[in-house]
mmCIF file of C-alpha atoms and ligand atoms in Angstrom:
data_model
loop_
_atom_site.group_PDB
_atom_site.id
_atom_site.type_symbol
_atom_site.label_atom_id
_atom_site.label_comp_id
_atom_site.label_asym_id
_atom_site.label_seq_id
_atom_site.Cartn_x
_atom_site.Cartn_y
_atom_site.Cartn_z
ATOM 1 C CA MET Z 23 -34.066 6.794 -26.689
ATOM 2 C CA GLU Z 24 -33.194 3.700 -24.677
ATOM 3 C CA SER Z 25 -29.550 2.772 -24.834
ATOM 4 C CA VAL Z 26 -28.932 -0.792 -25.949
ATOM 5 C CA LYS Z 27 -26.352 -2.572 -23.847
ATOM 6 C CA ARG Z 28 -23.736 -4.514 -25.782
ATOM 7 C CA PRO Z 29 -23.255 -8.032 -24.403
ATOM 8 C CA LYS Z 30 -19.978 -8.400 -22.543
ATOM 9 C CA THR Z 31 -17.114 -10.291 -24.168
ATOM 10 C CA GLU Z 32 -15.559 -13.265 -22.375
ATOM 11 C CA GLU Z 33 -12.515 -11.150 -21.580
ATOM 12 C CA GLU Z 34 -14.614 -8.376 -20.053
ATOM 13 C CA LYS Z 35 -16.463 -10.938 -17.919
ATOM 14 C CA ARG Z 36 -13.136 -12.362 -16.721
ATOM 15 C CA ASP Z 37 -11.899 -8.881 -15.855
ATOM 16 C CA ILE Z 38 -15.043 -8.063 -13.856
ATOM 17 C CA PHE Z 39 -14.754 -11.383 -12.026
ATOM 18 C CA PHE Z 40 -11.123 -10.601 -11.208
ATOM 19 C CA GLN Z 41 -11.928 -7.081 -9.944
ATOM 20 C CA ARG Z 42 -14.635 -8.523 -7.685
ATOM 21 C CA LYS Z 43 -12.187 -11.121 -6.371
ATOM 22 C CA VAL Z 44 -9.717 -8.369 -5.443
ATOM 23 C CA ALA Z 45 -12.464 -6.298 -3.791
ATOM 24 C CA LYS Z 46 -13.592 -9.352 -1.797
ATOM 25 C CA ARG Z 47 -10.063 -10.104 -0.611
ATOM 26 C CA MET Z 48 -9.685 -6.504 0.543
ATOM 27 C CA GLY Z 49 -13.065 -6.880 2.248
ATOM 28 C CA LYS Z 50 -11.799 -9.959 4.054
ATOM 29 C CA ALA Z 51 -8.788 -8.047 5.403
ATOM 30 C CA ILE Z 52 -11.083 -5.177 6.449
ATOM 31 C CA SER Z 53 -13.249 -7.619 8.327
ATOM 32 C CA ASP Z 54 -10.478 -9.845 9.788
ATOM 33 C CA PHE Z 55 -8.496 -6.903 11.159
ATOM 34 C CA GLU Z 56 -11.509 -4.611 11.784
ATOM 35 C CA LEU Z 57 -9.899 -1.907 9.658
ATOM 36 C CA ILE Z 58 -12.971 0.244 9.009
ATOM 37 C CA GLU Z 59 -15.839 1.303 11.244
ATOM 38 C CA ASP Z 60 -18.933 3.337 10.468
ATOM 39 C CA GLY Z 61 -18.179 7.050 10.731
ATOM 40 C CA ASP Z 62 -14.492 6.737 9.817
ATOM 41 C CA ARG Z 63 -12.889 9.445 7.720
ATOM 42 C CA ILE Z 64 -10.015 7.771 5.913
ATOM 43 C CA MET Z 65 -7.103 9.544 4.301
ATOM 44 C CA VAL Z 66 -5.578 7.515 1.466
ATOM 45 C CA GLY Z 67 -1.938 8.249 0.674
ATOM 46 C CA VAL Z 68 -1.709 8.272 -3.116
ATOM 47 C CA SER Z 69 1.763 8.051 -4.616
ATOM 48 C CA GLY Z 70 0.584 7.749 -8.218
ATOM 49 C CA GLY Z 71 1.684 4.079 -8.251
ATOM 50 C CA LYS Z 72 -0.583 1.136 -9.011
ATOM 51 C CA ASP Z 73 -1.183 0.004 -5.425
ATOM 52 C CA SER Z 74 -2.371 3.262 -3.929
ATOM 53 C CA LEU Z 75 -4.519 4.019 -6.993
ATOM 54 C CA ALA Z 76 -6.140 0.598 -6.645
ATOM 55 C CA LEU Z 77 -6.599 1.113 -2.915
ATOM 56 C CA LEU Z 78 -8.275 4.462 -3.499
ATOM 57 C CA GLU Z 79 -10.602 3.031 -6.145
ATOM 58 C CA LEU Z 80 -11.492 -0.048 -4.079
ATOM 59 C CA LEU Z 81 -12.242 1.980 -0.933
ATOM 60 C CA ALA Z 82 -14.276 4.557 -2.866
ATOM 61 C CA LEU Z 83 -16.334 1.786 -4.481
ATOM 62 C CA ARG Z 84 -16.839 0.019 -1.162
ATOM 63 C CA ARG Z 85 -18.179 3.294 0.240
ATOM 64 C CA LYS Z 86 -20.354 3.865 -2.836
ATOM 65 C CA PHE Z 87 -21.947 0.430 -2.621
ATOM 66 C CA LYS Z 88 -22.682 1.253 1.019
ATOM 67 C CA LYS Z 89 -20.850 -1.738 2.423
ATOM 68 C CA GLN Z 90 -19.967 0.608 5.249
ATOM 69 C CA ASN Z 91 -20.612 4.219 6.071
ATOM 70 C CA PHE Z 92 -17.271 6.057 5.871
ATOM 71 C CA GLU Z 93 -15.595 8.920 4.032
ATOM 72 C CA VAL Z 94 -12.482 8.896 1.828
ATOM 73 C CA VAL Z 95 -10.010 11.723 1.166
ATOM 74 C CA ALA Z 96 -7.016 11.313 -1.180
ATOM 75 C CA VAL Z 97 -3.693 13.039 -0.481
ATOM 76 C CA HIS Z 98 -0.577 13.208 -2.632
ATOM 77 C CA ILE Z 99 2.677 14.561 -1.211
ATOM 78 C CA ASN Z 100 4.848 16.206 -3.831
ATOM 79 C CA VAL Z 101 8.554 16.468 -3.041
ATOM 80 C CA LEU Z 102 9.680 19.684 -4.748
ATOM 81 C CA GLU Z 103 13.325 18.598 -5.052
ATOM 82 C CA LEU Z 104 12.456 15.532 -7.135
ATOM 83 C CA PRO Z 105 12.682 15.992 -10.897
ATOM 84 C CA TYR Z 106 9.226 14.615 -11.732
ATOM 85 C CA GLN Z 107 5.572 15.051 -10.791
ATOM 86 C CA VAL Z 108 2.501 12.885 -10.824
ATOM 87 C CA ASP Z 109 0.034 13.382 -13.633
ATOM 88 C CA ARG Z 110 -2.363 15.717 -11.806
ATOM 89 C CA ASP Z 111 -4.870 15.840 -14.690
ATOM 90 C CA PHE Z 112 -5.211 12.064 -14.524
ATOM 91 C CA LEU Z 113 -5.440 12.018 -10.710
ATOM 92 C CA ASP Z 114 -7.989 14.843 -10.597
ATOM 93 C CA GLU Z 115 -10.199 13.150 -13.171
ATOM 94 C CA PHE Z 116 -9.781 9.766 -11.452
ATOM 95 C CA CYS Z 117 -10.903 11.262 -8.117
ATOM 96 C CA ARG Z 118 -13.721 13.262 -9.678
ATOM 97 C CA LYS Z 119 -15.189 10.039 -11.102
ATOM 98 C CA LEU Z 120 -14.860 8.359 -7.720
ATOM 99 C CA ASP Z 121 -16.327 11.401 -5.970
ATOM 100 C CA VAL Z 122 -13.326 11.688 -3.657
ATOM 101 C CA PRO Z 123 -11.577 14.998 -2.813
ATOM 102 C CA MET Z 124 -7.941 15.039 -3.980
ATOM 103 C CA ILE Z 125 -5.481 17.177 -2.039
ATOM 104 C CA TYR Z 126 -1.874 17.928 -3.022
ATOM 105 C CA ARG Z 127 0.799 19.080 -0.629
ATOM 106 C CA ASP Z 128 4.277 20.301 -1.643
ATOM 107 C CA ILE Z 129 7.150 19.587 0.711
ATOM 108 C CA ASN Z 130 10.910 20.188 0.693
ATOM 109 C CA VAL Z 131 13.445 17.492 1.397
ATOM 110 C CA ASP Z 132 17.032 18.671 1.779
ATOM 111 C CA PHE Z 133 18.903 15.929 -0.077
ATOM 112 C CA GLU Z 134 22.195 17.861 0.172
ATOM 113 C CA ARG Z 135 22.308 17.906 3.967
ATOM 114 C CA PRO Z 136 24.843 15.339 5.212
ATOM 115 C CA SER Z 137 23.116 12.529 7.088
ATOM 116 C CA LYS Z 138 23.773 8.955 8.122
ATOM 117 C CA LYS Z 139 20.383 7.945 6.745
ATOM 118 C CA PRO Z 140 20.049 7.287 3.004
ATOM 119 C CA ALA Z 141 18.223 9.922 0.909
ATOM 120 C CA CYS Z 142 15.410 7.487 0.113
ATOM 121 C CA PHE Z 143 14.756 6.812 3.789
ATOM 122 C CA ARG Z 144 14.702 10.533 4.657
ATOM 123 C CA CYS Z 145 12.364 11.370 1.788
ATOM 124 C CA SER Z 146 9.937 8.632 2.720
ATOM 125 C CA TRP Z 147 10.110 9.695 6.390
ATOM 126 C CA HIS Z 148 9.210 13.300 5.430
ATOM 127 C CA ARG Z 149 6.327 12.145 3.243
ATOM 128 C CA ARG Z 150 4.982 9.878 5.987
ATOM 129 C CA THR Z 151 5.296 12.616 8.648
ATOM 130 C CA THR Z 152 3.435 15.083 6.425
ATOM 131 C CA LEU Z 153 0.670 12.533 5.879
ATOM 132 C CA PHE Z 154 0.351 12.020 9.641
ATOM 133 C CA LYS Z 155 0.155 15.788 10.254
ATOM 134 C CA MET Z 156 -2.462 16.181 7.542
ATOM 135 C CA THR Z 157 -4.810 13.641 9.127
ATOM 136 C CA ASP Z 158 -5.420 16.176 11.884
ATOM 137 C CA GLU Z 159 -5.854 19.077 9.466
ATOM 138 C CA LEU Z 160 -8.325 17.131 7.318
ATOM 139 C CA LYS Z 161 -10.100 15.617 10.332
ATOM 140 C CA CYS Z 162 -9.280 12.056 9.320
ATOM 141 C CA ASN Z 163 -9.012 9.363 12.000
ATOM 142 C CA LYS Z 164 -7.339 6.786 9.749
ATOM 143 C CA LEU Z 165 -4.530 6.745 7.215
ATOM 144 C CA ALA Z 166 -4.635 4.006 4.569
ATOM 145 C CA LEU Z 167 -1.476 2.956 2.710
ATOM 146 C CA GLY Z 168 -1.196 0.741 -0.370
ATOM 147 C CA HIS Z 169 1.180 -1.926 0.964
ATOM 148 C CA HIS Z 170 0.315 -5.493 -0.050
ATOM 149 C CA MET Z 171 1.351 -9.025 0.946
ATOM 150 C CA ASP Z 172 4.618 -9.021 -1.017
ATOM 151 C CA ASP Z 173 5.644 -5.714 0.609
ATOM 152 C CA ALA Z 174 5.041 -7.312 4.013
ATOM 153 C CA LEU Z 175 7.042 -10.414 3.063
ATOM 154 C CA GLU Z 176 9.967 -8.398 1.708
ATOM 155 C CA THR Z 177 9.990 -6.277 4.862
ATOM 156 C CA LEU Z 178 9.894 -9.372 7.063
ATOM 157 C CA LEU Z 179 12.884 -10.972 5.338
ATOM 158 C CA MET Z 180 14.811 -7.695 5.120
ATOM 159 C CA ASN Z 181 14.344 -7.128 8.856
ATOM 160 C CA MET Z 182 15.451 -10.670 9.615
ATOM 161 C CA MET Z 183 18.498 -10.473 7.337
ATOM 162 C CA TYR Z 184 19.699 -6.925 7.964
ATOM 163 C CA GLN Z 185 18.263 -5.973 11.378
ATOM 164 C CA GLY Z 186 18.174 -9.336 13.148
ATOM 165 C CA ALA Z 187 14.515 -8.776 13.974
ATOM 166 C CA VAL Z 188 11.300 -10.591 13.194
ATOM 167 C CA CYS Z 189 9.110 -7.658 12.268
ATOM 168 C CA SER Z 190 7.096 -6.523 9.288
ATOM 169 C CA MET Z 191 4.052 -4.358 8.467
ATOM 170 C CA PRO Z 192 0.913 -4.760 10.544
ATOM 171 C CA ALA Z 193 -2.495 -4.497 8.882
ATOM 172 C CA LYS Z 194 -3.546 -2.049 11.579
ATOM 173 C CA LEU Z 195 -1.418 0.094 13.859
ATOM 174 C CA SER Z 196 -2.583 2.549 16.450
ATOM 175 C CA MET Z 197 -0.218 5.549 16.580
ATOM 176 C CA PHE Z 198 0.210 8.748 18.594
ATOM 177 C CA GLN Z 199 -1.813 7.492 21.578
ATOM 178 C CA GLY Z 200 -4.550 6.218 19.300
ATOM 179 C CA ASN Z 201 -5.026 9.579 17.532
ATOM 180 C CA ILE Z 202 -4.286 8.008 14.151
ATOM 181 C CA ILE Z 203 -4.844 4.472 13.041
ATOM 182 C CA LEU Z 204 -2.717 3.297 10.158
ATOM 183 C CA ILE Z 205 -4.439 0.672 8.002
ATOM 184 C CA ARG Z 206 -3.264 -1.534 5.123
ATOM 185 C CA PRO Z 207 -6.385 -2.962 3.465
ATOM 186 C CA LEU Z 208 -4.413 -4.615 0.600
ATOM 187 C CA ILE Z 209 -2.409 -6.830 2.950
ATOM 188 C CA TYR Z 210 -4.009 -10.076 1.643
ATOM 189 C CA LEU Z 211 -3.259 -9.204 -1.984
ATOM 190 C CA ARG Z 212 -0.244 -10.167 -4.053
ATOM 191 C CA ASN Z 213 1.816 -7.762 -6.146
ATOM 192 C CA GLU Z 214 0.934 -9.774 -9.238
ATOM 193 C CA GLU Z 215 -2.756 -9.321 -8.499
ATOM 194 C CA MET Z 216 -2.325 -5.570 -8.072
ATOM 195 C CA ARG Z 217 -0.493 -5.431 -11.400
ATOM 196 C CA GLU Z 218 -3.392 -7.211 -13.089
ATOM 197 C CA TYR Z 219 -5.929 -4.964 -11.356
ATOM 198 C CA SER Z 220 -4.027 -1.914 -12.569
ATOM 199 C CA ARG Z 221 -3.945 -3.271 -16.142
ATOM 200 C CA ILE Z 222 -7.697 -3.871 -16.149
ATOM 201 C CA SER Z 223 -8.403 -0.436 -14.673
ATOM 202 C CA ASN Z 224 -6.093 1.299 -17.212
ATOM 203 C CA PHE Z 225 -4.257 3.274 -14.571
ATOM 204 C CA VAL Z 226 -1.854 5.880 -15.917
ATOM 205 C CA LEU Z 227 1.311 5.126 -13.955
ATOM 206 C CA GLU Z 228 4.388 7.173 -13.303
ATOM 207 C CA LYS Z 229 7.236 5.352 -14.964
ATOM 208 C CA GLU Z 230 10.060 7.650 -13.842
ATOM 209 C CA LEU Z 231 12.478 6.244 -11.336
ATOM 210 C CA CYS Z 232 13.504 8.441 -8.469
ATOM 211 C CA PRO Z 233 17.247 9.298 -8.714
ATOM 212 C CA HIS Z 234 17.606 8.713 -4.948
ATOM 213 C CA GLU Z 235 15.720 5.442 -4.862
ATOM 214 C CA ASP Z 236 17.593 2.724 -3.032
ATOM 215 C CA VAL Z 237 15.885 -0.383 -4.289
ATOM 216 C CA THR Z 238 18.850 -2.772 -4.288
ATOM 217 C CA LYS Z 239 18.162 -4.586 -1.017
ATOM 218 C CA ARG Z 240 14.424 -4.759 -1.652
ATOM 219 C CA LYS Z 241 14.982 -6.064 -5.194
ATOM 220 C CA GLU Z 242 17.478 -8.657 -3.967
ATOM 221 C CA THR Z 243 15.040 -9.759 -1.268
ATOM 222 C CA ASN Z 244 12.298 -9.995 -3.843
ATOM 223 C CA LYS Z 245 14.477 -12.233 -6.020
ATOM 224 C CA LEU Z 246 15.306 -14.350 -2.974
ATOM 225 C CA ILE Z 247 11.597 -14.868 -2.241
ATOM 226 C CA ASP Z 248 11.043 -15.763 -5.907
ATOM 227 C CA ARG Z 249 13.794 -18.356 -5.671
ATOM 228 C CA LEU Z 250 12.457 -19.750 -2.386
ATOM 229 C CA ALA Z 251 8.895 -19.916 -3.658
ATOM 230 C CA GLY Z 252 9.686 -21.302 -7.117
ATOM 231 C CA ASP Z 253 6.459 -22.688 -8.538
ATOM 232 C CA ASP Z 254 5.003 -23.587 -5.178
ATOM 233 C CA GLU Z 255 2.226 -21.066 -4.553
ATOM 234 C CA ARG Z 256 1.885 -22.202 -0.929
ATOM 235 C CA ILE Z 257 5.297 -20.854 0.052
ATOM 236 C CA ARG Z 258 4.474 -17.137 -0.125
ATOM 237 C CA THR Z 259 1.185 -17.649 1.674
ATOM 238 C CA ASN Z 260 2.847 -19.802 4.313
ATOM 239 C CA LEU Z 261 5.608 -17.246 4.862
ATOM 240 C CA PHE Z 262 2.887 -14.658 5.322
ATOM 241 C CA ARG Z 263 0.817 -16.904 7.608
ATOM 242 C CA SER Z 264 3.876 -17.703 9.707
ATOM 243 C CA MET Z 265 3.712 -14.140 11.087
ATOM 244 C CA SER Z 266 0.408 -15.075 12.724
ATOM 245 C CA ASN Z 267 1.831 -18.275 14.151
ATOM 246 C CA VAL Z 268 4.924 -17.306 16.132
ATOM 247 C CA GLN Z 269 5.732 -20.092 18.574
ATOM 248 C CA THR Z 270 8.163 -18.293 20.861
ATOM 249 C CA GLU Z 271 8.682 -21.338 23.073
ATOM 250 C CA TYR Z 272 10.268 -23.050 20.051
ATOM 251 C CA LEU Z 273 12.609 -20.189 19.232
ATOM 252 C CA PRO Z 274 16.169 -19.961 20.535
ATOM 253 C CA ILE Z 275 15.589 -16.590 22.224
ATOM 254 C CA ILE Z 276 18.961 -15.228 23.359
ATOM 255 C CA PRO Z 277 18.930 -13.860 26.930
ATOM 256 C CA LYS Z 278 19.444 -10.057 26.646
ATOM 257 C CA LYS Z 279 22.728 -9.976 28.594
ATOM 258 C CA ASP Z 280 24.186 -12.562 26.305
ATOM 259 C CA LYS Z 281 24.041 -10.677 22.976
ATOM 260 C CA LEU Z 282 25.744 -12.314 20.010
ATOM 261 C CA GLN Z 283 27.609 -9.731 17.990
HETATM 262 N N1 LIG B 325 4.050 10.845 -2.474
HETATM 263 C C1 LIG B 325 3.145 10.185 -1.758
HETATM 264 N N2 LIG B 325 2.018 10.805 -1.369
HETATM 265 C C2 LIG B 325 1.079 10.165 -0.642
HETATM 266 N N3 LIG B 325 1.186 8.874 -0.265
HETATM 267 C C3 LIG B 325 2.288 8.201 -0.629
HETATM 268 C C4 LIG B 325 3.325 8.817 -1.389
HETATM 269 N N4 LIG B 325 4.292 7.904 -1.609
HETATM 270 C C5 LIG B 325 3.890 6.776 -1.013
HETATM 271 N N5 LIG B 325 2.675 6.937 -0.422
HETATM 272 C C6 LIG B 325 1.891 5.918 0.312
HETATM 273 O O1 LIG B 325 2.788 5.000 0.917
HETATM 274 C C7 LIG B 325 2.573 3.689 0.364
HETATM 275 C C8 LIG B 325 3.887 2.960 0.233
HETATM 276 O O2 LIG B 325 4.800 3.743 -0.476
HETATM 277 P P1 LIG B 325 5.770 3.136 -1.560
HETATM 278 O O3 LIG B 325 6.788 4.192 -1.870
HETATM 279 O O4 LIG B 325 6.219 1.814 -1.136
HETATM 280 O O5 LIG B 325 4.738 2.968 -2.761
HETATM 281 P P2 LIG B 325 4.994 3.046 -4.320
HETATM 282 O O6 LIG B 325 5.645 1.804 -4.763
HETATM 283 O O7 LIG B 325 5.661 4.354 -4.666
HETATM 284 O O8 LIG B 325 3.538 3.188 -4.929
HETATM 285 P P3 LIG B 325 2.249 2.337 -4.765
HETATM 286 O O9 LIG B 325 2.365 1.594 -3.470
HETATM 287 O O10 LIG B 325 1.174 3.349 -4.757
HETATM 288 O O11 LIG B 325 2.187 1.449 -5.961
HETATM 289 C C9 LIG B 325 1.863 3.918 -0.962
HETATM 290 O O12 LIG B 325 1.099 2.788 -1.341
HETATM 291 C C10 LIG B 325 1.004 5.104 -0.639
HETATM 292 O O13 LIG B 325 -0.168 4.716 0.066
#
């Protein structure tokens, strides 16, 4: 028997339009920064949060609709010392529908060991290192992370304020003599847009906060950007665009020997 398709409601149409807009914006970043080439095998780091789930879905759909010929593999790093786990049933089903292999890897992070670096930094360093190592094992030439425009802005301002450096997150970074290329396809997307995408896609998100998470500086920086931007939508975009328009001749660059404290 032929199935009769129910006409879409206005809300459903709006949601589909929004999802396409997000996919297009990711496509623009992929094209502007030449993030994906035919034959790539891309490992997507999936934390269980909204951004990496969206990234995984968007890349898998891009591959499915044959925009480009590439493969996608999802990897989740599970830190055994943390008191919570991602919902593996949800992730497995999510990946099965997208026809993407999902791989889990358990690691240990010694939170008790005395160190000058905060626990959150060390944990994230271990996760990132494991992801890098796994690219080789899984024969992936690229590693995709779910950072978006607001992550890049926060990082820019945090580096300026606390490190005295103008530096953020590149959309594409060649690492280990070009053996791995790190890509951030969501770099043109706003946090707000990712939140909406996640709502429409009904992602099951991990709500639990990590006991070691050091979010104070990032949160404060986020609030600062909110205050700076107010209702003027151009401000965030301009802050982001300013990273592509660095006019060094108009910067008071201190001669190295003459360091200010
Ligand atoms: N446990 C993990 N396993 C695999 N990849 C991870 C893991 N944690 C983070 N990542 C990757 O690093 C990116 C940045 O990490 P971060 O901790 O800022 O993300 P998050 O806020 O936890 O989650 P998300 O970015 O997915 O919403 C993630 O988008 C994801 O691609």
